[in-house]
CSV table of N, CA and C in Angstrom, one decimal:
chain,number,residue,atom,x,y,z
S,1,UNK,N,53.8,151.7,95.5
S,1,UNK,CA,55.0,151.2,96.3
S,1,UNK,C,55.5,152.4,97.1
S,2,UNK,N,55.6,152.4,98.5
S,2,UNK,CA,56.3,153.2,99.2
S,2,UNK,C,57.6,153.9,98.8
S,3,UNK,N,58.1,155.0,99.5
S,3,UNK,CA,59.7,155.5,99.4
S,3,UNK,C,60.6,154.3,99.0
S,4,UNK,N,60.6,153.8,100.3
S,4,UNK,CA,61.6,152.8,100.7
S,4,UNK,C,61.7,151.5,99.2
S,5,UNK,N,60.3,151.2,98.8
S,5,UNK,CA,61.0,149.9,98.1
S,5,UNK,C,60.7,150.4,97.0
S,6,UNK,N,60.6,151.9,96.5
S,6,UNK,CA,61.3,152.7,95.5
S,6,UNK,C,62.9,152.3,95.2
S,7,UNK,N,63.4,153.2,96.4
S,7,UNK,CA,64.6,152.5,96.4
S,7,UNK,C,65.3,151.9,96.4
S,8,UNK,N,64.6,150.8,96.5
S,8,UNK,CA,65.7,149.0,96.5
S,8,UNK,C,65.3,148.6,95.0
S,9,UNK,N,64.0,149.3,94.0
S,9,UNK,CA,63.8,148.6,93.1
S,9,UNK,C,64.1,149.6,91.5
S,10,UNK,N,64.9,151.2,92.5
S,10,UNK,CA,64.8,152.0,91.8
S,10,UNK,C,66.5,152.7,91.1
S,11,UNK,N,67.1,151.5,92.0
S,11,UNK,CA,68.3,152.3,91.9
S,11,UNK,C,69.0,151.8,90.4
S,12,UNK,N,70.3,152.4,90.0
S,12,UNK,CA,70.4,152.2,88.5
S,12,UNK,C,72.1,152.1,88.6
S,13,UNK,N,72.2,153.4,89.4
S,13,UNK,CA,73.7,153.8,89.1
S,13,UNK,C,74.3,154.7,88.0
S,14,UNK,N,73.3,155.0,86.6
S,14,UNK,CA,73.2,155.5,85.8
S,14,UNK,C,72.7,156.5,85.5
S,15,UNK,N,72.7,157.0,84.2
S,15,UNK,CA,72.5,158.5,84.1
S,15,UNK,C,71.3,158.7,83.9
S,16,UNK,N,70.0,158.5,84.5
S,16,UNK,CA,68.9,158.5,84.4
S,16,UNK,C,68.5,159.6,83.8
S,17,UNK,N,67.4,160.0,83.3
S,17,UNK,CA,67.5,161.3,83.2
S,17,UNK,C,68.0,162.8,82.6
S,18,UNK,N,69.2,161.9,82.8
S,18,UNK,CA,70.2,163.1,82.4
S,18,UNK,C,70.6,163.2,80.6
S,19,UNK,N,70.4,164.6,80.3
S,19,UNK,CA,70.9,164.7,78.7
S,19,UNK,C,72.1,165.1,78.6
S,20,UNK,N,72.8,164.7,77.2
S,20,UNK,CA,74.0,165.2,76.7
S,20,UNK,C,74.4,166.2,77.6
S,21,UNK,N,73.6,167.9,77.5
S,21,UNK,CA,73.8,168.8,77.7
S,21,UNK,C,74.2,169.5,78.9
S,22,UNK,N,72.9,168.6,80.0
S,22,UNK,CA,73.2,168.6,81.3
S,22,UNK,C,74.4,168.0,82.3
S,23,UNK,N,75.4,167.0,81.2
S,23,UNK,CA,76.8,166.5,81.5
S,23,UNK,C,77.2,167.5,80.7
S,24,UNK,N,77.3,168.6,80.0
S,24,UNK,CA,78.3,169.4,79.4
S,24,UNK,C,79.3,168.8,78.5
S,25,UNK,N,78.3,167.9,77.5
S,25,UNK,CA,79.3,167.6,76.1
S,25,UNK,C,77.7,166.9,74.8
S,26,UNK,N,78.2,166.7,73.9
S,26,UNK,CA,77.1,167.0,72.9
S,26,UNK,C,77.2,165.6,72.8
S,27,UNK,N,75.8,165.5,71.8
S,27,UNK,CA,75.3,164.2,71.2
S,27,UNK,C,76.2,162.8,71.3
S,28,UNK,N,77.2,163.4,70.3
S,28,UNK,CA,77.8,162.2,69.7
S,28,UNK,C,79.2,161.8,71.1
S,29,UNK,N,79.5,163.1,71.5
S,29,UNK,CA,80.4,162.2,72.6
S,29,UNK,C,79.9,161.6,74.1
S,30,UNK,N,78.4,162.5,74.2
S,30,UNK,CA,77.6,161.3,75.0
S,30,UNK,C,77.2,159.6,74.7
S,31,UNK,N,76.9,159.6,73.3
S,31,UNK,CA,77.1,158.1,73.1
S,31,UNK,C,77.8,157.4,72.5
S,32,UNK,N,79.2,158.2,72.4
S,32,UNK,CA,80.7,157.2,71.8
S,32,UNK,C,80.9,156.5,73.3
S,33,UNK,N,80.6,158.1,74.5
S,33,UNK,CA,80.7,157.2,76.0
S,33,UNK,C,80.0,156.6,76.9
S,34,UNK,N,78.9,156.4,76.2
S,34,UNK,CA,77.7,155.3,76.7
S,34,UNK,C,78.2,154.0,76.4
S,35,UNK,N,78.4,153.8,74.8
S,35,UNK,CA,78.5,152.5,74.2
S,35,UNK,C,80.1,152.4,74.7
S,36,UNK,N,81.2,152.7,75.1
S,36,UNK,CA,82.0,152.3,75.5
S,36,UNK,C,81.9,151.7,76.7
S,37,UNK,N,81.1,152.3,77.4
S,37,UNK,CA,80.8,151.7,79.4
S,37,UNK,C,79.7,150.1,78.8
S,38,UNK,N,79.2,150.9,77.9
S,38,UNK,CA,78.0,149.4,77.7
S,38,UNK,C,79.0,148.2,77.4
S,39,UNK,N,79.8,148.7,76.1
S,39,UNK,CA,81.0,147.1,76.0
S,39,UNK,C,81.3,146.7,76.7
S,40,UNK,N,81.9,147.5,77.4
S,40,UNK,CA,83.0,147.4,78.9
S,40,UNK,C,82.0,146.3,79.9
S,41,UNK,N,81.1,146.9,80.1
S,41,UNK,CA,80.3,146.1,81.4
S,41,UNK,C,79.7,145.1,80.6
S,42,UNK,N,79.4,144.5,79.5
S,42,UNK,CA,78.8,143.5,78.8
S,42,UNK,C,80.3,142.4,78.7
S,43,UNK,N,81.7,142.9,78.3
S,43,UNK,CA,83.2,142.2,78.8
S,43,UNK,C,82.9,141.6,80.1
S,44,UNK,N,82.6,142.5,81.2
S,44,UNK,CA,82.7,141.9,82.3
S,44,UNK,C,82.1,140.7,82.7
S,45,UNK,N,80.6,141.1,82.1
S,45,UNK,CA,79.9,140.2,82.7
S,45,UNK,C,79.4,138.8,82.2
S,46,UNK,N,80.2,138.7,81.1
S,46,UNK,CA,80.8,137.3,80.1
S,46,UNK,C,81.4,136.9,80.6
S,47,UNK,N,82.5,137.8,81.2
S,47,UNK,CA,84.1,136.9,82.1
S,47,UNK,C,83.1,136.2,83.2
S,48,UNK,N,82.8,137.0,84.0
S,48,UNK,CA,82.5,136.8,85.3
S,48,UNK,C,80.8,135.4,85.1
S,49,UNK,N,80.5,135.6,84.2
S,49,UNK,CA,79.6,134.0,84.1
S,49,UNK,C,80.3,132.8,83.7
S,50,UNK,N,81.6,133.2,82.7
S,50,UNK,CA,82.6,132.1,82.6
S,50,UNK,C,83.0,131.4,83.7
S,51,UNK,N,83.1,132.2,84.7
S,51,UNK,CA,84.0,132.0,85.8
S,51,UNK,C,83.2,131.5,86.6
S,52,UNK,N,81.6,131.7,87.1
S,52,UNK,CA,80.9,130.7,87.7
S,52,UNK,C,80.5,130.1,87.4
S,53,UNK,N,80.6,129.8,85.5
S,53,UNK,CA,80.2,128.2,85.0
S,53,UNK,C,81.5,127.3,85.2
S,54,UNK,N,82.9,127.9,85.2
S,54,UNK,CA,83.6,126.8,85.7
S,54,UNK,C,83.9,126.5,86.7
S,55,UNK,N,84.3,127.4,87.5
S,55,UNK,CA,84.3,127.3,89.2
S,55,UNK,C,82.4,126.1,89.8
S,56,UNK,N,81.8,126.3,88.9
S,56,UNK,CA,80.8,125.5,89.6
S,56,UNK,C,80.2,126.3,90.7
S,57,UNK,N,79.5,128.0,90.9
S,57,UNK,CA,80.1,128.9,92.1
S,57,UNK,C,78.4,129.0,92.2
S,58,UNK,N,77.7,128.3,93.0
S,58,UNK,CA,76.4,128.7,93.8
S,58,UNK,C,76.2,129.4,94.5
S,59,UNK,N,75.0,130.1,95.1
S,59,UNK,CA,74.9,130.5,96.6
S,59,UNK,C,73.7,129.6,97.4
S,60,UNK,N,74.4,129.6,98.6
S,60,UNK,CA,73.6,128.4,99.5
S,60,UNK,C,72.1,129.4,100.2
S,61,UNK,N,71.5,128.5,100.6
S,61,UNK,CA,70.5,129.1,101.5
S,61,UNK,C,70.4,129.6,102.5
S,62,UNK,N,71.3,129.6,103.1
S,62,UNK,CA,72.1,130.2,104.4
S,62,UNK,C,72.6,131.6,104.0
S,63,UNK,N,73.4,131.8,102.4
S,63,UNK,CA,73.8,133.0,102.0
S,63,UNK,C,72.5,133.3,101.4
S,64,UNK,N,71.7,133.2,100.9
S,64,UNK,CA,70.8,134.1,100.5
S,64,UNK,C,69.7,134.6,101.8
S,65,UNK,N,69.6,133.8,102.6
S,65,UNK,CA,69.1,134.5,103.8
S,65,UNK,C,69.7,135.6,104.7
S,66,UNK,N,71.1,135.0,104.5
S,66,UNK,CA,71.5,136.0,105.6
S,66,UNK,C,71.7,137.4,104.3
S,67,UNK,N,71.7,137.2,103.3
S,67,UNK,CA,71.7,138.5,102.5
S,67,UNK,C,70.2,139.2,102.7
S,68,UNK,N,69.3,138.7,102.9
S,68,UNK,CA,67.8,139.3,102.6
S,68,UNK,C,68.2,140.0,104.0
S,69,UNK,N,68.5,139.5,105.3
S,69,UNK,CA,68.4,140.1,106.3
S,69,UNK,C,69.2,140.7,106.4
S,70,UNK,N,70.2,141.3,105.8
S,70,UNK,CA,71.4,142.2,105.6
S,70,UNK,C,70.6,143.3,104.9
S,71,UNK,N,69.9,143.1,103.9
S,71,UNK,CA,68.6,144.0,103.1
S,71,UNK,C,67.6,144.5,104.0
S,72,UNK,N,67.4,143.8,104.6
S,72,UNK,CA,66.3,144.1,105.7
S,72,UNK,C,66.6,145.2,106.4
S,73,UNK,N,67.8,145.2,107.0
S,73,UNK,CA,68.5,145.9,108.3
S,73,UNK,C,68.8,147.0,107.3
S,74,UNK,N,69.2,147.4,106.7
S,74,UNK,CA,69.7,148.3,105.6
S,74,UNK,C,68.7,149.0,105.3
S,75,UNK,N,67.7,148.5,104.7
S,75,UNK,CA,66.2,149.5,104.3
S,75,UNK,C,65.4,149.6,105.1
S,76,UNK,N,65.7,149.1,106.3
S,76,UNK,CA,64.5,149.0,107.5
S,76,UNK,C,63.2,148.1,107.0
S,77,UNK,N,63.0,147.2,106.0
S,77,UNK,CA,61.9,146.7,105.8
S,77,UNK,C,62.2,145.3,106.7
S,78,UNK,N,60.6,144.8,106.8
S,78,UNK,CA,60.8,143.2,106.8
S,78,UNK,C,61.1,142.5,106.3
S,79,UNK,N,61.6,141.2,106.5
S,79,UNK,CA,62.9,140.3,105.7
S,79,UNK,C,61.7,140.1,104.6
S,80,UNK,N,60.2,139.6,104.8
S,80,UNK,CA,59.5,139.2,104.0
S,80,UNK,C,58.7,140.5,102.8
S,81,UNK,N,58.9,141.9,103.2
S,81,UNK,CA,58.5,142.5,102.2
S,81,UNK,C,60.1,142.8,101.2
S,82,UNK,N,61.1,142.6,101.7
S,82,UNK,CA,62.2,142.4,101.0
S,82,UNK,C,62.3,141.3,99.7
S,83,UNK,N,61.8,140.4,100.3
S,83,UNK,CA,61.6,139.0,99.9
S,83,UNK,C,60.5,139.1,98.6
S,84,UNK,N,59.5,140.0,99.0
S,84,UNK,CA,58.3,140.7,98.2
S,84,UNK,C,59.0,141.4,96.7
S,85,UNK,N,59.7,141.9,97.1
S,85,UNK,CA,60.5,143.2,96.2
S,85,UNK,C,61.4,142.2,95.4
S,86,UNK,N,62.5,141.6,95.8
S,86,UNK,CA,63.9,141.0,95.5
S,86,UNK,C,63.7,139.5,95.1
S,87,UNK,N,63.3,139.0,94.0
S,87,UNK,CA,63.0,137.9,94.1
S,87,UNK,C,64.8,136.9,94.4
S,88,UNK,N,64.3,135.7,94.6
S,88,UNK,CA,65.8,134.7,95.6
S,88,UNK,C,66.7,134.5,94.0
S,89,UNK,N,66.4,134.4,93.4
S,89,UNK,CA,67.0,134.2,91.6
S,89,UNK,C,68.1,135.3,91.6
S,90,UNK,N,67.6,136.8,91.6
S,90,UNK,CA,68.1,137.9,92.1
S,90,UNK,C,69.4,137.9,93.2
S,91,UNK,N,68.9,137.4,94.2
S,91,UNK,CA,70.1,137.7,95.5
S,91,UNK,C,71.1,136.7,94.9
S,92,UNK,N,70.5,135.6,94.5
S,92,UNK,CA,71.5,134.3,94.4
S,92,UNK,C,72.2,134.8,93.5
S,93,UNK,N,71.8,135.3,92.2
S,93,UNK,CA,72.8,135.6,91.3
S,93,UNK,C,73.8,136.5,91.6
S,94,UNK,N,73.9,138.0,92.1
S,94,UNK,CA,74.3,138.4,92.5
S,94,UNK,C,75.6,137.9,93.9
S,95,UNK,N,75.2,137.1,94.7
S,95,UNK,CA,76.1,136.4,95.7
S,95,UNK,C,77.3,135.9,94.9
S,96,UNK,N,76.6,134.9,93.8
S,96,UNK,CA,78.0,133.9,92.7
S,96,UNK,C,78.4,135.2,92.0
S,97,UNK,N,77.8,136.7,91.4
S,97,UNK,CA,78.9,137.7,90.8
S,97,UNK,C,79.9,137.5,92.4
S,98,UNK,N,79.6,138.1,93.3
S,98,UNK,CA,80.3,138.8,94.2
S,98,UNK,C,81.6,137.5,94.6
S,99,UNK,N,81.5,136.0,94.6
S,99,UNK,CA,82.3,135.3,94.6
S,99,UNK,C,82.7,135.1,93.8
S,100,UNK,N,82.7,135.4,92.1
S,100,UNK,CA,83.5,135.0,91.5
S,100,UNK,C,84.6,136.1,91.3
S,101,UNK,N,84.1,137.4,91.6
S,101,UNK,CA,85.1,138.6,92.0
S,101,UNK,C,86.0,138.2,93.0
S,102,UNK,N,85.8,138.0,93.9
S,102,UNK,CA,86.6,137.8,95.2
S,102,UNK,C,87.6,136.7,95.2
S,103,UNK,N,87.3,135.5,93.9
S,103,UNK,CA,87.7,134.8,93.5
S,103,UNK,C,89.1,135.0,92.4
S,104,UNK,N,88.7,136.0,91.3
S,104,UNK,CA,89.4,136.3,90.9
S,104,UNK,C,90.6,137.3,91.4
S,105,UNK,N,90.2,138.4,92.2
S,105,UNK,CA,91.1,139.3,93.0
S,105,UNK,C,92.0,138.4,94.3
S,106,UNK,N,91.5,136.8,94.1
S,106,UNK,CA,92.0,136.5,95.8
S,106,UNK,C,93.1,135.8,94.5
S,107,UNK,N,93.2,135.5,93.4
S,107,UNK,CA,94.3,135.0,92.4
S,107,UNK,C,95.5,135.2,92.3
């Protein structure tokens, strides 16, 4: 796989890599603060399926396209090796998170 769709398929956000030590704190308070972020984002993302199984919240084909080509222009790839990389299951899910956020902040 090239640089580029390294990147789109490599990103984490997380501490990859990285040990206790090289954050400057030991064992046990590196994963009292792992499993606290892991709760935390495992809370969210119970709420936020709650909230697109009742809202009923899809994404249309029109939003998942214009997201691939929003991907496209971003990574410089073609919408179709994007499409290669990102399967539509992926973008779609991702669209209903981003609506059911915008949904709850518009409350």
């Amino acid at each position: 796989m090239d640089e580029k769709g390294a990147s789109i398929k490599g990103t984490s956000g997380g501490f990859v890599g990285a040990s206790p030590k090289d954050m400057g704190m030991d064992k046990e308070t590196f994963q009292s603060q792992m499993k606290e972020r892991a709760v935390s984002e495992v809370k969210i993302d119970l709420a936020v399926e709650k909230i697109i199984e009742l809202e009923g919240l899809t994404a249309s084909a029109e939003a998942i396209e214009a997201e691939y080509t929003k991907m496209s222009e971003m990574y410089q790839l073609d919408v179709e090796k994007i499409k290669e990389l990102v399967p539509e299951a992926t973008v779609a899910a991702e669209l209903v998170k981003q609506d059911a956020f915008k949904l709850v902040i518009d409350s």
